[in-house]
Amino acid sequence: MSEAHIPPYEPQAIEPKWQRIWEERRQNEIGEDPARPKFYLLEMLPYASGDLHVGHARNYTLGDVVGRFRRMRGANVMHPMGFDAFGLPAEAAAIQHGTHPQDWTESNIANMIRQLRRLGVAYDWTRVIDTSAPEYYRWTQWLFLLMYRRGLAYKKEAPVNWCPKDQTILANEQAEGGVCWRCGTRVEQRLVNQWFFRTTDYADRLLEGLDRLPGWPERIKTMQRNWIGRSEGVTFSFEIPGATETISTFTTRLDTVYGVTFIAIAIDHPLLEQLIAGKPEEAKVREFIAGVADKTELERTQMEKLGVFSGAHAKHPLTGERVPIWVTNYVISSYGTGAVMGVPAHDERDFDFARKHRLDIATVVTPPGDPGFVVHDAPYIDDGVLVNSAEFDGLTSEQARSTIAEELIERGIGETTVNYKLRDWLISRQRYWGAPIPFVNCPNDGLVPVPEDQLPVLLPYDAPFTGAQGSPLDNVPSFVNTTCPQCGGPAKRETDTMDTFMCSSWYFLRYLNAHDDKAPWEQEAAWYWAPVDHYIGGAEHAVMHLMYARFFYKVLNDAGMVPKDEPFTRLFNQGFVLGENHEKMSKSRGNVIGIDETADRYGVDALRLFEMSAGPPGTDYPWSTTGIAGATRALNRIWRLTLRHAEALRRPPKAGAASSNGSADAELRYGVHSKIKQVTEEIGDRMHMNTCVSAIMTLLNDLEAYAASHDDASASPAFVEGLRTLLLILAPFAPHIAEELWERMGQVRSIHLEAWPAYDEAALSRTVIPFVIQVNGKHRGTIEAAPGSSEDAVFEKARAVATVNAQLDGKTIRKRIFVPDRLLNIVVG
RNA sequence: GCCCAGGUGGCGGAAUUGGUAGACGCGCUAGUUUGAGGGGCUAGUCGGGUAAAACCGGUGCAGGUUCGAUUCCUGUCCUGGGCACCA
């Protein structure tokens, strides 16, 4: 085809065209196929917020490149998409704009599906899920009952943020800074009976499982380990003279026990009342507690360490000394025993507290080699050697910890204990827009689970969303009033809904049988597809979502419903697209670049190509308007180059694309096959797509240069092979233009169902290769020689190079360092 | 404060095992095609130096190991992220 007859590249025409054709051919719909290796690829479930920007496009394109690549490499690729649709923003929108959360969510999802289709990602849309649809949350409820049956769901009193003015419960993020987000009133802590899952039962398994996840980023695993916060120590008791009860404390530093100069207890410690009753300090303690009580735990942690003497003393179990008991704001009741042995000399917090209240500081651990050491201006918190510790003097900290523990255990006043920072998962939300918890409260039978055949417990459409008066469901009599499944008498439904993290803890299994109404998923499908091979998502979900999903999966594994016991084999955290001003992309900063406006202007292939080229997938980079224009330019060049030779390409490739045009063809083939090798290894391993795009560009440059210098380029098998290769490796990145050009060069089968090109080792070996010549380590020239050339041969060629010879002139050669096929360094003096 | 990741041209970034630093792209400059449009093509583009070369310097900073260091080691500064009374 002559230059003049080449039609213009019009992405706005070809992109929708191919999307329609792929859909008609149902090309992206998949099923189980034992003959092929499976590959389960997933991006984290997006929240149904309504509008996608180029940051989302980057994320989903990354997945699509991996998916299309794997498919061309022969895998059966599961790559589904869905929406996290329950949650607070929908309810907030309802309160603010008067739209119903369901309507708001549905229109958002419709828009997002439209945008995702437009991106050309090869999702199997027959499997799409919406976590707020009854056909989905029915199974979320079913899984809640499974948790209950397995003894992992229970109800207990727990504090919530309560706004006294709005008369409502607030989520933590709505109570930031301790004030209500809507009216600014001081938030109170209120005790409410709520549902929990026993995640702590799985603490050790969640911890241990991390060691078997080599495909996870180390930093995410570290964050999870810290979150679980396992610590081994000893729990032991202090007697209180005159009282029957003892005060129990937990410590990991039993080696410092002889340094105890006070006991610190939380303001809500169970023994507190008993301790202060009738003492002169009672009034002061109550005043102190009143001042601390209305602060949230978070606020307390930011305050100065305060406390008052309770008036009571405890007896040190080893020394028998009297130790004052202080009521403090820095000891929390929800960890350990709510009481701490105060060792100012060897603990930072105790040191601060003791300083402020002029308590004794007793040094009992000294740095190695400094037995006379005494703590003055700062605590000594490292391990060391014991002093002033009776018969334990001279032991190292490590020895002392076990020896003293044995002593306490023998005397029956202590035991080894493991504590976790991880708490049980609070599932209850006093909200409307969530999956109802499937239980009823019966005056006769108490808390009764809704039978499975009565699921789902439907969320009523009509409910008041004023944002006040507690949960909206409390005010829907038709929902609340029901009958007891056991006795048939009148009963009331639970009005709490579930934390949305529950919906997203199992969704990746629902994709396997997204519309099954007999089970959440089929065993057969789970054993074929699970676990997820490759999970892509933001690092902001490092602990919450990823911990909950792991917990769920382990429970399901125990229940025999899934294979293996970790849900995500490889985890990849993608980076963000920043605004063109290098700031985080956000509506308030006004730097959001939308998918629609970008696709209208440049086409999605250009968007995809640019986003993959701009940087490695794990790091942030800024958007660039000129950058995407460059991607369009590149696609235009590919368009013109291919169509200029389309006629020739329609002819079948000549057998054995061997060199027919001497060294130019060999060089071209070298370029083609080294790019195949590079791209294949990159996508499969590091996923540094930016270097793949760069390889594609280089290949394009090579082919253009070849075409420019050979009138009959399309007669060369090497050139034809190069063009085909260009399209094949471009296909995962820019699927529409690759498909269009593939068709225009006479192919009938979709390029996305073609086999990924294999590289030819023979093409990668060359007759001459460059050798770097250094003198004293400095680059002084390059020579060309055959691979396998001897050191002497290279040396002889090197000294003929003027810039090398000039450096050798008049000097003695002391040494030569020769790296075969690479480099010769001549050391002179 | 503690832990982790990262500092390379005007910009995004390459250099995967120590071996030509700056691939590829953007931007910019000059030329060209010109009926203009964020058009096409050619050449150049780390700094100094030169007619062009040669040559000198250069990967946050200061040292070290090595024939040779963006890469390894020590110290230090800066940026980003996570954790932060968990006893």
mmCIF file with all atom_site columns, C-alpha atoms in Angstrom, chain A residues 386-516:
data_model
loop_
_atom_site.group_PDB
_atom_site.id
_atom_site.type_symbol
_atom_site.label_atom_id
_atom_site.label_alt_id
_atom_site.label_comp_id
_atom_site.label_asym_id
_atom_site.label_entity_id
_atom_site.label_seq_id
_atom_site.pdbx_PDB_ins_code
_atom_site.Cartn_x
_atom_site.Cartn_y
_atom_site.Cartn_z
_atom_site.occupancy
_atom_site.B_iso_or_equiv
_atom_site.pdbx_formal_charge
_atom_site.auth_seq_id
_atom_site.auth_comp_id
_atom_site.auth_asym_id
_atom_site.auth_atom_id
_atom_site.pdbx_PDB_model_num
ATOM 1   C CA . LEU A 1 386 ? 21.689  -8.472  86.670 1.00 0.00 ? 386 LEU A CA 1
ATOM 2   C CA . VAL A 1 387 ? 22.610  -6.613  89.880 1.00 0.00 ? 387 VAL A CA 1
ATOM 3   C CA . ASN A 1 388 ? 20.662  -5.994  93.087 1.00 0.00 ? 388 ASN A CA 1
ATOM 4   C CA . SER A 1 389 ? 18.588  -9.033  92.236 1.00 0.00 ? 389 SER A CA 1
ATOM 5   C CA . ALA A 1 390 ? 19.388  -11.370 95.153 1.00 0.00 ? 390 ALA A CA 1
ATOM 6   C CA . GLU A 1 391 ? 20.455  -14.840 94.019 1.00 0.00 ? 391 GLU A CA 1
ATOM 7   C CA . PHE A 1 392 ? 20.033  -13.886 90.361 1.00 0.00 ? 392 PHE A CA 1
ATOM 8   C CA . ASP A 1 393 ? 22.879  -11.367 90.378 1.00 0.00 ? 393 ASP A CA 1
ATOM 9   C CA . GLY A 1 394 ? 25.382  -11.987 87.623 1.00 0.00 ? 394 GLY A CA 1
ATOM 10  C CA . LEU A 1 395 ? 22.970  -13.722 85.257 1.00 0.00 ? 395 LEU A CA 1
ATOM 11  C CA . THR A 1 396 ? 22.432  -12.295 81.821 1.00 0.00 ? 396 THR A CA 1
ATOM 12  C CA . SER A 1 397 ? 19.000  -10.901 81.060 1.00 0.00 ? 397 SER A CA 1
ATOM 13  C CA . GLU A 1 398 ? 18.230  -13.885 78.914 1.00 0.00 ? 398 GLU A CA 1
ATOM 14  C CA . GLN A 1 399 ? 19.230  -16.410 81.583 1.00 0.00 ? 399 GLN A CA 1
ATOM 15  C CA . ALA A 1 400 ? 17.405  -14.434 84.242 1.00 0.00 ? 400 ALA A CA 1
ATOM 16  C CA . ARG A 1 401 ? 14.136  -14.378 82.328 1.00 0.00 ? 401 ARG A CA 1
ATOM 17  C CA . SER A 1 402 ? 13.900  -18.154 82.235 1.00 0.00 ? 402 SER A CA 1
ATOM 18  C CA . THR A 1 403 ? 15.372  -18.770 85.675 1.00 0.00 ? 403 THR A CA 1
ATOM 19  C CA . ILE A 1 404 ? 13.072  -16.323 87.444 1.00 0.00 ? 404 ILE A CA 1
ATOM 20  C CA . ALA A 1 405 ? 10.098  -17.621 85.459 1.00 0.00 ? 405 ALA A CA 1
ATOM 21  C CA . GLU A 1 406 ? 10.814  -21.155 86.686 1.00 0.00 ? 406 GLU A CA 1
ATOM 22  C CA . GLU A 1 407 ? 10.992  -19.861 90.230 1.00 0.00 ? 407 GLU A CA 1
ATOM 23  C CA . LEU A 1 408 ? 7.613   -18.085 89.971 1.00 0.00 ? 408 LEU A CA 1
ATOM 24  C CA . ILE A 1 409 ? 5.963   -21.065 88.315 1.00 0.00 ? 409 ILE A CA 1
ATOM 25  C CA . GLU A 1 410 ? 7.329   -23.406 90.965 1.00 0.00 ? 410 GLU A CA 1
ATOM 26  C CA . ARG A 1 411 ? 5.901   -21.200 93.686 1.00 0.00 ? 411 ARG A CA 1
ATOM 27  C CA . GLY A 1 412 ? 2.543   -21.222 91.917 1.00 0.00 ? 412 GLY A CA 1
ATOM 28  C CA . ILE A 1 413 ? 2.292   -17.489 91.415 1.00 0.00 ? 413 ILE A CA 1
ATOM 29  C CA . GLY A 1 414 ? 3.252   -17.178 87.771 1.00 0.00 ? 414 GLY A CA 1
ATOM 30  C CA . GLU A 1 415 ? 2.841   -18.735 84.356 1.00 0.00 ? 415 GLU A CA 1
ATOM 31  C CA . THR A 1 416 ? 4.261   -18.189 80.898 1.00 0.00 ? 416 THR A CA 1
ATOM 32  C CA . THR A 1 417 ? 1.847   -16.324 78.669 1.00 0.00 ? 417 THR A CA 1
ATOM 33  C CA . VAL A 1 418 ? 1.617   -15.278 75.055 1.00 0.00 ? 418 VAL A CA 1
ATOM 34  C CA . ASN A 1 419 ? -0.109  -11.989 74.332 1.00 0.00 ? 419 ASN A CA 1
ATOM 35  C CA . TYR A 1 420 ? -1.190  -10.473 71.035 1.00 0.00 ? 420 TYR A CA 1
ATOM 36  C CA . LYS A 1 421 ? -1.878  -6.941  69.923 1.00 0.00 ? 421 LYS A CA 1
ATOM 37  C CA . LEU A 1 422 ? -4.352  -8.417  67.470 1.00 0.00 ? 422 LEU A CA 1
ATOM 38  C CA . ARG A 1 423 ? -7.904  -8.139  68.784 1.00 0.00 ? 423 ARG A CA 1
ATOM 39  C CA . ASP A 1 424 ? -11.018 -9.990  67.824 1.00 0.00 ? 424 ASP A CA 1
ATOM 40  C CA . TRP A 1 425 ? -12.653 -8.515  64.756 1.00 0.00 ? 425 TRP A CA 1
ATOM 41  C CA . LEU A 1 426 ? -15.583 -6.260  65.541 1.00 0.00 ? 426 LEU A CA 1
ATOM 42  C CA . ILE A 1 427 ? -18.149 -7.078  62.845 1.00 0.00 ? 427 ILE A CA 1
ATOM 43  C CA . SER A 1 428 ? -21.175 -5.020  63.951 1.00 0.00 ? 428 SER A CA 1
ATOM 44  C CA . ARG A 1 429 ? -21.956 -1.700  62.361 1.00 0.00 ? 429 ARG A CA 1
ATOM 45  C CA . GLN A 1 430 ? -24.920 0.359   63.470 1.00 0.00 ? 430 GLN A CA 1
ATOM 46  C CA . ARG A 1 431 ? -25.599 1.325   59.874 1.00 0.00 ? 431 ARG A CA 1
ATOM 47  C CA . TYR A 1 432 ? -28.176 0.765   57.169 1.00 0.00 ? 432 TYR A CA 1
ATOM 48  C CA . TRP A 1 433 ? -26.136 0.096   54.028 1.00 0.00 ? 433 TRP A CA 1
ATOM 49  C CA . GLY A 1 434 ? -24.625 -3.276  54.834 1.00 0.00 ? 434 GLY A CA 1
ATOM 50  C CA . ALA A 1 435 ? -25.509 -6.947  54.989 1.00 0.00 ? 435 ALA A CA 1
ATOM 51  C CA . PRO A 1 436 ? -27.938 -7.579  57.880 1.00 0.00 ? 436 PRO A CA 1
ATOM 52  C CA . ILE A 1 437 ? -26.632 -9.905  60.549 1.00 0.00 ? 437 ILE A CA 1
ATOM 53  C CA . PRO A 1 438 ? -28.839 -13.010 60.264 1.00 0.00 ? 438 PRO A CA 1
ATOM 54  C CA . PHE A 1 439 ? -30.027 -13.390 63.871 1.00 0.00 ? 439 PHE A CA 1
ATOM 55  C CA . VAL A 1 440 ? -33.197 -12.732 65.801 1.00 0.00 ? 440 VAL A CA 1
ATOM 56  C CA . ASN A 1 441 ? -33.701 -11.982 69.475 1.00 0.00 ? 441 ASN A CA 1
ATOM 57  C CA . CYS A 1 442 ? -36.454 -14.100 70.950 1.00 0.00 ? 442 CYS A CA 1
ATOM 58  C CA . PRO A 1 443 ? -37.840 -13.486 74.435 1.00 0.00 ? 443 PRO A CA 1
ATOM 59  C CA . ASN A 1 444 ? -37.993 -17.264 74.932 1.00 0.00 ? 444 ASN A CA 1
ATOM 60  C CA . ASP A 1 445 ? -34.992 -18.645 73.053 1.00 0.00 ? 445 ASP A CA 1
ATOM 61  C CA . GLY A 1 446 ? -32.617 -15.703 73.201 1.00 0.00 ? 446 GLY A CA 1
ATOM 62  C CA . LEU A 1 447 ? -30.291 -15.159 70.269 1.00 0.00 ? 447 LEU A CA 1
ATOM 63  C CA . VAL A 1 448 ? -31.356 -17.449 67.421 1.00 0.00 ? 448 VAL A CA 1
ATOM 64  C CA . PRO A 1 449 ? -29.621 -17.794 64.028 1.00 0.00 ? 449 PRO A CA 1
ATOM 65  C CA . VAL A 1 450 ? -31.825 -17.415 60.976 1.00 0.00 ? 450 VAL A CA 1
ATOM 66  C CA . PRO A 1 451 ? -32.030 -20.847 59.270 1.00 0.00 ? 451 PRO A CA 1
ATOM 67  C CA . GLU A 1 452 ? -30.027 -21.123 56.069 1.00 0.00 ? 452 GLU A CA 1
ATOM 68  C CA . ASP A 1 453 ? -33.081 -21.777 53.931 1.00 0.00 ? 453 ASP A CA 1
ATOM 69  C CA . GLN A 1 454 ? -34.515 -18.441 55.036 1.00 0.00 ? 454 GLN A CA 1
ATOM 70  C CA . LEU A 1 455 ? -31.558 -16.472 53.734 1.00 0.00 ? 455 LEU A CA 1
ATOM 71  C CA . PRO A 1 456 ? -31.079 -13.831 52.639 1.00 0.00 ? 456 PRO A CA 1
ATOM 72  C CA . VAL A 1 457 ? -32.368 -11.596 55.361 1.00 0.00 ? 457 VAL A CA 1
ATOM 73  C CA . LEU A 1 458 ? -33.275 -8.821  52.978 1.00 0.00 ? 458 LEU A CA 1
ATOM 74  C CA . LEU A 1 459 ? -32.325 -5.259  53.637 1.00 0.00 ? 459 LEU A CA 1
ATOM 75  C CA . PRO A 1 460 ? -35.562 -3.247  53.364 1.00 0.00 ? 460 PRO A CA 1
ATOM 76  C CA . TYR A 1 461 ? -35.441 -0.573  50.686 1.00 0.00 ? 461 TYR A CA 1
ATOM 77  C CA . ASP A 1 462 ? -37.432 1.952   52.667 1.00 0.00 ? 462 ASP A CA 1
ATOM 78  C CA . ALA A 1 463 ? -35.610 3.235   55.707 1.00 0.00 ? 463 ALA A CA 1
ATOM 79  C CA . PRO A 1 464 ? -35.078 6.696   57.131 1.00 0.00 ? 464 PRO A CA 1
ATOM 80  C CA . PHE A 1 465 ? -31.621 8.142   56.405 1.00 0.00 ? 465 PHE A CA 1
ATOM 81  C CA . THR A 1 466 ? -31.521 11.130  58.625 1.00 0.00 ? 466 THR A CA 1
ATOM 82  C CA . GLY A 1 467 ? -28.184 10.135  60.058 1.00 0.00 ? 467 GLY A CA 1
ATOM 83  C CA . ALA A 1 468 ? -29.655 10.430  63.537 1.00 0.00 ? 468 ALA A CA 1
ATOM 84  C CA . GLN A 1 469 ? -31.380 8.112   66.004 1.00 0.00 ? 469 GLN A CA 1
ATOM 85  C CA . GLY A 1 470 ? -28.979 5.203   65.790 1.00 0.00 ? 470 GLY A CA 1
ATOM 86  C CA . SER A 1 471 ? -29.251 2.580   63.101 1.00 0.00 ? 471 SER A CA 1
ATOM 87  C CA . PRO A 1 472 ? -31.936 3.319   60.504 1.00 0.00 ? 472 PRO A CA 1
ATOM 88  C CA . LEU A 1 473 ? -33.051 -0.317  60.664 1.00 0.00 ? 473 LEU A CA 1
ATOM 89  C CA . ASP A 1 474 ? -34.208 0.197   64.256 1.00 0.00 ? 474 ASP A CA 1
ATOM 90  C CA . ASN A 1 475 ? -36.884 2.424   62.836 1.00 0.00 ? 475 ASN A CA 1
ATOM 91  C CA . VAL A 1 476 ? -38.256 0.000   60.265 1.00 0.00 ? 476 VAL A CA 1
ATOM 92  C CA . PRO A 1 477 ? -40.897 -2.019  62.160 1.00 0.00 ? 477 PRO A CA 1
ATOM 93  C CA . SER A 1 478 ? -41.565 -4.360  59.240 1.00 0.00 ? 478 SER A CA 1
ATOM 94  C CA . PHE A 1 479 ? -37.942 -5.383  59.357 1.00 0.00 ? 479 PHE A CA 1
ATOM 95  C CA . VAL A 1 480 ? -37.478 -5.511  63.110 1.00 0.00 ? 480 VAL A CA 1
ATOM 96  C CA . ASN A 1 481 ? -40.615 -7.441  64.001 1.00 0.00 ? 481 ASN A CA 1
ATOM 97  C CA . THR A 1 482 ? -40.453 -11.056 63.013 1.00 0.00 ? 482 THR A CA 1
ATOM 98  C CA . THR A 1 483 ? -41.087 -14.496 64.387 1.00 0.00 ? 483 THR A CA 1
ATOM 99  C CA . CYS A 1 484 ? -38.658 -16.747 66.173 1.00 0.00 ? 484 CYS A CA 1
ATOM 100 C CA . PRO A 1 485 ? -37.420 -19.564 63.918 1.00 0.00 ? 485 PRO A CA 1
ATOM 101 C CA . GLN A 1 486 ? -37.422 -21.858 66.932 1.00 0.00 ? 486 GLN A CA 1
ATOM 102 C CA . CYS A 1 487 ? -40.638 -21.211 68.859 1.00 0.00 ? 487 CYS A CA 1
ATOM 103 C CA . GLY A 1 488 ? -42.588 -19.278 66.256 1.00 0.00 ? 488 GLY A CA 1
ATOM 104 C CA . GLY A 1 489 ? -43.373 -16.545 68.759 1.00 0.00 ? 489 GLY A CA 1
ATOM 105 C CA . PRO A 1 490 ? -42.816 -12.833 68.162 1.00 0.00 ? 490 PRO A CA 1
ATOM 106 C CA . ALA A 1 491 ? -39.161 -11.813 68.055 1.00 0.00 ? 491 ALA A CA 1
ATOM 107 C CA . LYS A 1 492 ? -36.982 -8.947  66.935 1.00 0.00 ? 492 LYS A CA 1
ATOM 108 C CA . ARG A 1 493 ? -34.274 -8.974  64.291 1.00 0.00 ? 493 ARG A CA 1
ATOM 109 C CA . GLU A 1 494 ? -30.746 -7.870  64.846 1.00 0.00 ? 494 GLU A CA 1
ATOM 110 C CA . THR A 1 495 ? -30.475 -4.421  63.304 1.00 0.00 ? 495 THR A CA 1
ATOM 111 C CA . ASP A 1 496 ? -26.705 -4.293  63.100 1.00 0.00 ? 496 ASP A CA 1
ATOM 112 C CA . THR A 1 497 ? -25.189 -4.775  59.671 1.00 0.00 ? 497 THR A CA 1
ATOM 113 C CA . MET A 1 498 ? -21.817 -6.270  58.879 1.00 0.00 ? 498 MET A CA 1
ATOM 114 C CA . ASP A 1 499 ? -18.494 -4.524  58.438 1.00 0.00 ? 499 ASP A CA 1
ATOM 115 C CA . THR A 1 500 ? -17.906 -4.277  54.678 1.00 0.00 ? 500 THR A CA 1
ATOM 116 C CA . PHE A 1 501 ? -14.528 -5.949  55.124 1.00 0.00 ? 501 PHE A CA 1
ATOM 117 C CA . MET A 1 502 ? -16.578 -9.081  55.650 1.00 0.00 ? 502 MET A CA 1
ATOM 118 C CA . CYS A 1 503 ? -17.991 -8.789  52.106 1.00 0.00 ? 503 CYS A CA 1
ATOM 119 C CA . SER A 1 504 ? -14.512 -8.421  50.644 1.00 0.00 ? 504 SER A CA 1
ATOM 120 C CA . SER A 1 505 ? -12.992 -11.265 52.669 1.00 0.00 ? 505 SER A CA 1
ATOM 121 C CA . TRP A 1 506 ? -14.385 -13.997 50.465 1.00 0.00 ? 506 TRP A CA 1
ATOM 122 C CA . TYR A 1 507 ? -15.385 -12.368 47.156 1.00 0.00 ? 507 TYR A CA 1
ATOM 123 C CA . PHE A 1 508 ? -12.555 -13.989 45.208 1.00 0.00 ? 508 PHE A CA 1
ATOM 124 C CA . LEU A 1 509 ? -14.286 -17.329 45.796 1.00 0.00 ? 509 LEU A CA 1
ATOM 125 C CA . ARG A 1 510 ? -17.670 -16.094 44.629 1.00 0.00 ? 510 ARG A CA 1
ATOM 126 C CA . TYR A 1 511 ? -16.249 -15.322 41.178 1.00 0.00 ? 511 TYR A CA 1
ATOM 127 C CA . LEU A 1 512 ? -15.800 -19.041 40.718 1.00 0.00 ? 512 LEU A CA 1
ATOM 128 C CA . ASN A 1 513 ? -19.580 -19.550 40.581 1.00 0.00 ? 513 ASN A CA 1
ATOM 129 C CA . ALA A 1 514 ? -20.892 -16.027 40.650 1.00 0.00 ? 514 ALA A CA 1
ATOM 130 C CA . HIS A 1 515 ? -24.574 -16.866 40.118 1.00 0.00 ? 515 HIS A CA 1
ATOM 131 C CA . ASP A 1 516 ? -24.889 -20.206 41.870 1.00 0.00 ? 516 ASP A CA 1
#
